[in-house]
Amino acid sequence: MSEGHESERELLAQLDNTLSRFIRLLHARYRSAAADSLTPAQFFVLRHVACQGESTISDLAAVLGVSLSAVTSLVDRLVNDELVERRHSEEDRRLVLVRLTPRGEQVLAAKQAARTQLIAAAFASLTPREISTLTALLEKATVNLTEARSS
């Protein structure tokens, strides 16, 4: 193996270690800052539904990368907690749509505010330009992972 490949392997190992520590710390802080018991998947569903207005169970399963039964169980818990509601599509009664309740909107807003505070604290020492660069790099990595998953 050439020296360049060894150096790249070491850099990737260091990146993996740093990302693992960062993600663990961030999730731990999210959990301790949360005044609710939302799981990361539940938060993602609330945020996705808020952005889309309404979503089908199939759409949620696709964006989460999980089975329909897993999303159905997750949505059941959110319905029981009165954070989302289900309704049948008026165009196609076979389609079940999920939308936020007013309580779901409040919980999501509070959770998002807490997440924004944590992200601001985590990157407080970065300049706006560094944050922009980091965001662009993470976007590229996200595209790489998305393309790798779909192929």
XYZ file of N, CA and C in Angstrom:
453
model
N 0.851 -1.178 0.000
C 0.000 0.000 0.000
C 0.895 1.238 0.000
N 0.519 2.200 -0.776
C 1.340 3.407 -0.864
C 1.144 4.287 0.362
N 2.081 5.193 0.563
C 2.041 6.087 1.714
C 0.791 6.966 1.693
N 0.369 7.407 0.502
C -0.826 8.237 0.378
C -2.080 7.527 0.849
N -2.192 6.220 0.527
C -3.355 5.451 0.955
C -3.352 5.238 2.460
N -2.153 4.992 3.008
C -2.047 4.810 4.460
C -2.446 6.092 5.182
N -1.999 7.215 4.668
C -2.333 8.502 5.254
C -3.841 8.757 5.164
N -4.420 8.407 4.019
C -5.870 8.581 3.853
C -6.635 7.680 4.818
N -6.170 6.454 4.977
C -6.808 5.517 5.907
C -6.750 6.067 7.336
N -5.599 6.622 7.729
C -5.464 7.210 9.065
C -6.399 8.402 9.237
N -6.485 9.240 8.208
C -7.389 10.394 8.268
C -8.844 9.947 8.400
N -9.222 8.926 7.645
C -10.596 8.424 7.718
C -10.881 7.797 9.081
N -9.911 7.113 9.655
C -10.080 6.546 10.995
C -10.250 7.652 12.026
N -9.460 8.712 11.887
C -9.575 9.852 12.799
C -10.938 10.539 12.633
N -11.376 10.693 11.393
C -12.690 11.290 11.133
C -13.796 10.435 11.733
N -13.701 9.124 11.558
C -14.689 8.205 12.118
C -14.752 8.338 13.636
N -13.594 8.373 14.273
C -13.533 8.513 15.724
C -14.151 9.837 16.171
N -13.787 10.915 15.498
C -14.309 12.238 15.857
C -15.815 12.316 15.650
N -16.290 11.818 14.503
C -17.734 11.829 14.245
C -18.487 10.995 15.273
N -17.949 9.838 15.617
C -18.602 8.974 16.613
C -18.732 9.685 17.957
N -17.640 10.305 18.400
C -17.681 11.036 19.671
C -18.670 12.193 19.597
N -18.636 12.953 18.504
C -19.510 14.104 18.337
C -20.982 13.676 18.349
N -21.300 12.640 17.593
C -22.690 12.184 17.507
C -23.171 11.657 18.854
N -22.326 10.880 19.551
C -22.702 10.385 20.887
C -22.973 11.534 21.847
N -22.062 12.509 21.870
C -22.248 13.671 22.755
C -23.498 14.463 22.394
N -23.695 14.683 21.116
C -24.850 15.456 20.667
C -26.151 14.755 21.048
N -26.221 13.441 20.802
C -27.432 12.702 21.173
C -27.648 12.705 22.684
N -26.570 12.566 23.443
C -26.701 12.590 24.909
C -27.228 13.947 25.367
N -26.722 15.017 24.770
C -27.187 16.361 25.145
C -28.628 16.585 24.706
N -28.993 16.066 23.531
C -30.382 16.181 23.071
C -31.315 15.509 24.071
N -30.932 14.299 24.484
C -31.787 13.566 25.423
C -31.894 14.279 26.758
N -30.781 14.811 27.269
C -30.830 15.466 28.576
C -31.534 16.812 28.512
N -31.500 17.475 27.370
C -32.157 18.780 27.222
C -33.639 18.639 26.924
N -34.053 17.470 26.512
C -35.440 17.288 26.094
C -36.359 17.200 27.294
N -37.439 17.953 27.213
C -38.455 17.893 28.256
C -39.516 16.857 27.876
N -39.285 16.147 26.804
C -40.234 15.150 26.325
C -39.512 13.815 26.172
N -40.233 12.834 25.735
C -39.620 11.510 25.570
C -39.563 11.104 24.099
N -39.463 12.074 23.210
C -39.390 11.761 21.782
C -38.099 11.022 21.454
N -38.239 9.976 20.669
C -37.051 9.300 20.155
C -36.559 10.087 18.939
N -35.317 9.856 18.510
C -34.846 10.530 17.295
C -35.739 10.242 16.080
N -36.225 9.009 15.951
C -37.100 8.671 14.825
C -38.424 9.423 14.915
N -38.979 9.546 16.107
C -40.231 10.291 16.276
C -40.027 11.765 15.938
N -38.908 12.325 16.386
C -38.605 13.718 16.058
C -38.496 13.883 14.548
N -37.804 12.961 13.887
C -37.641 13.040 12.444
C -38.999 13.000 11.750
N -39.895 12.120 12.204
C -41.238 12.036 11.607
C -41.977 13.353 11.800
N -41.947 13.901 13.007
C -42.634 15.177 13.249
C -42.080 16.267 12.337
N -40.763 16.343 12.232
C -40.148 17.373 11.406
C -40.482 17.174 9.926
N -40.436 15.924 9.470
C -40.755 15.639 8.070
C -42.208 16.001 7.760
N -43.115 15.591 8.627
C -44.533 15.881 8.415
C -44.767 17.393 8.452
N -44.097 18.092 9.341
C -44.239 19.555 9.415
C -43.783 20.202 8.109
N -42.687 19.720 7.559
C -42.170 20.292 6.305
C -43.064 19.969 5.122
N -43.639 18.783 5.105
C -44.454 18.333 3.973
C -45.918 18.745 4.092
N -46.351 19.072 5.283
C -47.770 19.356 5.504
C -48.494 18.091 5.922
N -48.427 17.085 5.087
C -48.973 15.762 5.373
C -48.075 14.746 4.677
N -48.043 13.538 5.216
C -47.247 12.476 4.602
C -48.004 11.167 4.689
N -47.741 10.300 3.736
C -48.296 8.954 3.808
C -47.344 8.078 4.618
N -47.859 6.969 5.078
C -47.030 6.005 5.800
C -45.909 5.512 4.881
N -46.224 5.282 3.605
C -45.193 4.815 2.661
C -44.093 5.838 2.492
N -44.459 7.117 2.415
C -43.463 8.180 2.277
C -42.554 8.204 3.506
N -43.150 8.105 4.681
C -42.364 8.106 5.911
C -41.430 6.895 5.966
N -41.916 5.738 5.549
C -41.075 4.538 5.542
C -39.893 4.728 4.594
N -40.162 5.341 3.442
C -39.092 5.550 2.455
C -38.029 6.513 2.978
N -38.442 7.625 3.567
C -37.444 8.600 4.028
C -36.698 8.108 5.266
N -37.340 7.284 6.076
C -36.663 6.722 7.242
C -35.850 5.480 6.880
N -36.183 4.864 5.746
C -35.489 3.649 5.349
C -35.864 2.455 6.196
N -37.126 2.396 6.604
C -37.608 1.284 7.431
C -38.880 0.702 6.812
N -39.362 -0.368 7.395
C -40.545 -1.050 6.868
C -41.821 -0.275 7.190
N -42.873 -0.605 6.436
C -44.181 0.006 6.688
C -44.673 -0.306 8.096
N -44.442 -1.537 8.555
C -44.908 -1.911 9.896
C -44.168 -1.129 10.981
N -42.876 -0.869 10.762
C -42.114 -0.084 11.747
C -42.649 1.341 11.820
N -42.945 1.935 10.666
C -43.481 3.305 10.660
C -44.884 3.329 11.245
N -45.653 2.321 10.949
C -47.013 2.263 11.499
C -46.964 2.247 13.024
N -46.055 1.456 13.597
C -45.908 1.409 15.060
C -45.459 2.758 15.604
N -44.511 3.379 14.911
C -44.003 4.682 15.335
C -45.127 5.725 15.294
N -45.899 5.728 14.216
C -47.009 6.677 14.087
C -48.087 6.373 15.126
N -48.335 5.096 15.418
C -49.302 4.728 16.469
C -48.945 5.403 17.790
N -47.647 5.362 18.142
C -47.214 5.994 19.399
C -47.433 7.509 19.351
N -47.127 8.113 18.198
C -47.331 9.566 18.060
C -48.814 9.927 18.115
N -49.668 9.080 17.563
C -51.121 9.305 17.636
C -51.568 9.194 19.089
N -51.086 8.158 19.794
C -51.451 7.975 21.212
C -51.011 9.154 22.067
N -49.890 9.772 21.699
C -49.390 10.940 22.431
C -50.014 12.242 21.934
N -50.951 12.121 20.984
C -51.674 13.269 20.411
C -50.757 14.276 19.721
N -49.679 13.749 19.100
C -48.742 14.605 18.377
C -49.034 14.638 16.881
N -49.623 13.556 16.368
C -50.057 13.501 14.972
C -51.445 12.890 14.933
N -52.096 13.072 13.785
C -53.372 12.407 13.552
C -53.364 11.817 12.152
N -54.161 10.797 11.999
C -54.304 10.159 10.685
C -55.633 10.598 10.086
N -55.628 10.689 8.749
C -56.890 10.923 8.052
C -56.779 10.285 6.677
N -57.916 9.935 6.113
C -57.931 9.365 4.770
C -57.904 10.480 3.741
N -57.171 10.257 2.664
C -57.113 11.207 1.564
C -58.497 11.336 0.944
N -58.865 12.539 0.594
C -60.159 12.736 -0.057
C -60.120 12.275 -1.507
N -58.928 12.331 -2.144
C -58.789 11.896 -3.537
C -58.740 10.373 -3.658
N -58.093 9.735 -2.693
C -57.937 8.287 -2.718
C -58.107 7.785 -1.290
N -59.293 7.291 -0.987
C -59.637 6.889 0.380
C -58.741 5.761 0.914
N -58.007 5.085 0.026
C -57.103 4.028 0.488
C -55.863 4.607 1.146
N -55.525 5.850 0.792
C -54.328 6.487 1.345
C -54.619 7.066 2.721
N -53.737 6.758 3.652
C -53.830 7.331 4.993
C -52.747 8.401 5.094
N -53.159 9.601 5.451
C -52.240 10.733 5.589
C -52.000 11.017 7.060
N -50.774 11.419 7.354
C -50.385 11.761 8.724
C -50.099 13.252 8.747
N -50.663 13.939 9.736
C -50.381 15.372 9.891
C -50.229 15.696 11.366
N -49.545 16.810 11.619
C -49.321 17.234 13.005
C -50.603 17.765 13.628
N -50.715 17.536 14.917
C -51.767 18.180 15.697
C -51.188 19.490 16.235
N -52.031 20.365 16.769
C -51.478 21.576 17.404
C -50.477 21.231 18.515
N -50.754 20.187 19.272
C -49.809 19.759 20.321
C -48.504 19.290 19.690
N -48.590 18.579 18.587
C -47.398 18.130 17.878
C -46.568 19.304 17.388
N -47.234 20.341 16.905
C -46.525 21.548 16.457
C -45.781 22.198 17.615
N -46.425 22.253 18.793
C -45.785 22.850 19.975
C -44.574 22.033 20.426
N -44.738 20.725 20.501
C -43.644 19.854 20.935
C -42.485 19.947 19.951
N -42.793 19.934 18.664
C -41.747 20.039 17.648
C -41.013 21.372 17.752
N -41.741 22.462 17.935
C -41.107 23.784 18.043
C -40.169 23.839 19.253
N -40.609 23.294 20.373
C -39.771 23.292 21.584
C -38.535 22.422 21.375
N -38.724 21.257 20.774
C -37.598 20.348 20.533
C -36.616 20.981 19.543
N -37.138 21.624 18.502
C -36.269 22.245 17.506
C -35.488 23.405 18.129
N -36.123 24.176 18.997
C -35.428 25.281 19.664
C -34.280 24.752 20.530
N -34.532 23.649 21.237
C -33.485 23.051 22.072
C -32.347 22.523 21.199
N -32.683 21.907 20.075
C -31.654 21.393 19.154
C -30.838 22.545 18.580
N -31.485 23.633 18.212
C -30.786 24.786 17.656
C -29.810 25.361 18.675
N -30.218 25.433 19.928
C -29.332 25.922 21.000
C -28.105 25.024 21.139
N -28.315 23.716 21.093
C -27.195 22.782 21.224
C -26.242 22.881 20.040
N -26.784 23.014 18.845
C -25.934 23.151 17.656
C -25.147 24.459 17.743
N -25.808 25.533 18.173
C -25.118 26.820 18.317
C -23.974 26.699 19.320
N -24.209 26.008 20.430
C -23.158 25.829 21.436
C -22.018 24.961 20.886
N -22.380 23.920 20.150
C -21.361 23.010 19.621
C -20.435 23.709 18.635
N -20.967 24.659 17.883
C -20.178 25.313 16.842
C -19.892 26.785 17.146
N -19.964 27.136 18.413
C -19.771 28.535 18.823
C -18.399 29.081 18.448
N -17.394 28.234 18.394
C -16.038 28.718 18.095
C -15.765 28.802 16.586
N -16.720 28.409 15.765
C -16.529 28.470 14.311
C -17.028 29.801 13.762
N -16.361 30.260 12.722
C -16.820 31.470 12.039
C -17.993 31.087 11.125
N -18.785 32.064 10.700
C -19.859 31.751 9.747
C -19.330 31.045 8.490
N -18.165 31.453 8.028
C -17.576 30.806 6.841
C -17.243 29.335 7.119
N -16.701 29.050 8.299
C -16.389 27.666 8.656
C -17.667 26.830 8.765
N -18.701 27.417 9.335
C -19.983 26.710 9.441
C -20.533 26.423 8.046
N -20.419 27.388 7.154
C -20.866 27.205 5.781
C -20.079 26.089 5.091
N -18.777 26.075 5.280
C -17.926 25.035 4.688
C -18.279 23.666 5.258
N -18.433 23.590 6.572
C -18.791 22.326 7.211
C -20.145 21.829 6.700
N -21.093 22.721 6.584
C -22.416 22.354 6.077
C -22.322 21.808 4.658
N -21.561 22.477 3.812
C -21.391 22.011 2.423
C -20.733 20.632 2.384
N -19.730 20.420 3.216
C -19.052 19.125 3.246
C -19.990 18.016 3.743
N -20.768 18.311 4.756
C -21.723 17.322 5.263
C -22.814 17.028 4.239
N -23.224 18.048 3.490
C -24.202 17.835 2.415
C -23.641 16.883 1.361
N -22.375 17.086 0.984
C -21.738 16.200 -0.001
C -21.684 14.762 0.530
N -21.321 14.607 1.784
C -21.247 13.274 2.382
C -22.645 12.636 2.435
N -23.660 13.444 2.709
C -25.040 12.944 2.744
C -25.465 12.445 1.367
N -25.123 13.201 0.338
C -25.428 12.772 -1.037
C -24.711 11.452 -1.336
N -23.434 11.344 -0.952
C -22.686 10.109 -1.178
C -23.383 8.916 -0.510
N -23.808 9.093 0.725
C -24.478 8.001 1.435
C -25.821 7.664 0.806
N -26.549 8.680 0.390
C -27.850 8.470 -0.241
C -27.687 7.700 -1.546
N -26.713 8.088 -2.335
C -26.467 7.392 -3.602
C -25.966 5.975 -3.371
N -25.147 5.780 -2.362
C -24.628 4.445 -2.062
C -25.750 3.528 -1.600
N -26.715 4.064 -0.852
C -27.834 3.267 -0.337
C -28.779 2.861 -1.453
N -28.949 3.746 -2.448
C -29.899 3.458 -3.512
C -29.309 2.590 -4.620
N -28.007 2.359 -4.574
C -27.404 1.519 -5.642
C -27.140 0.114 -5.171
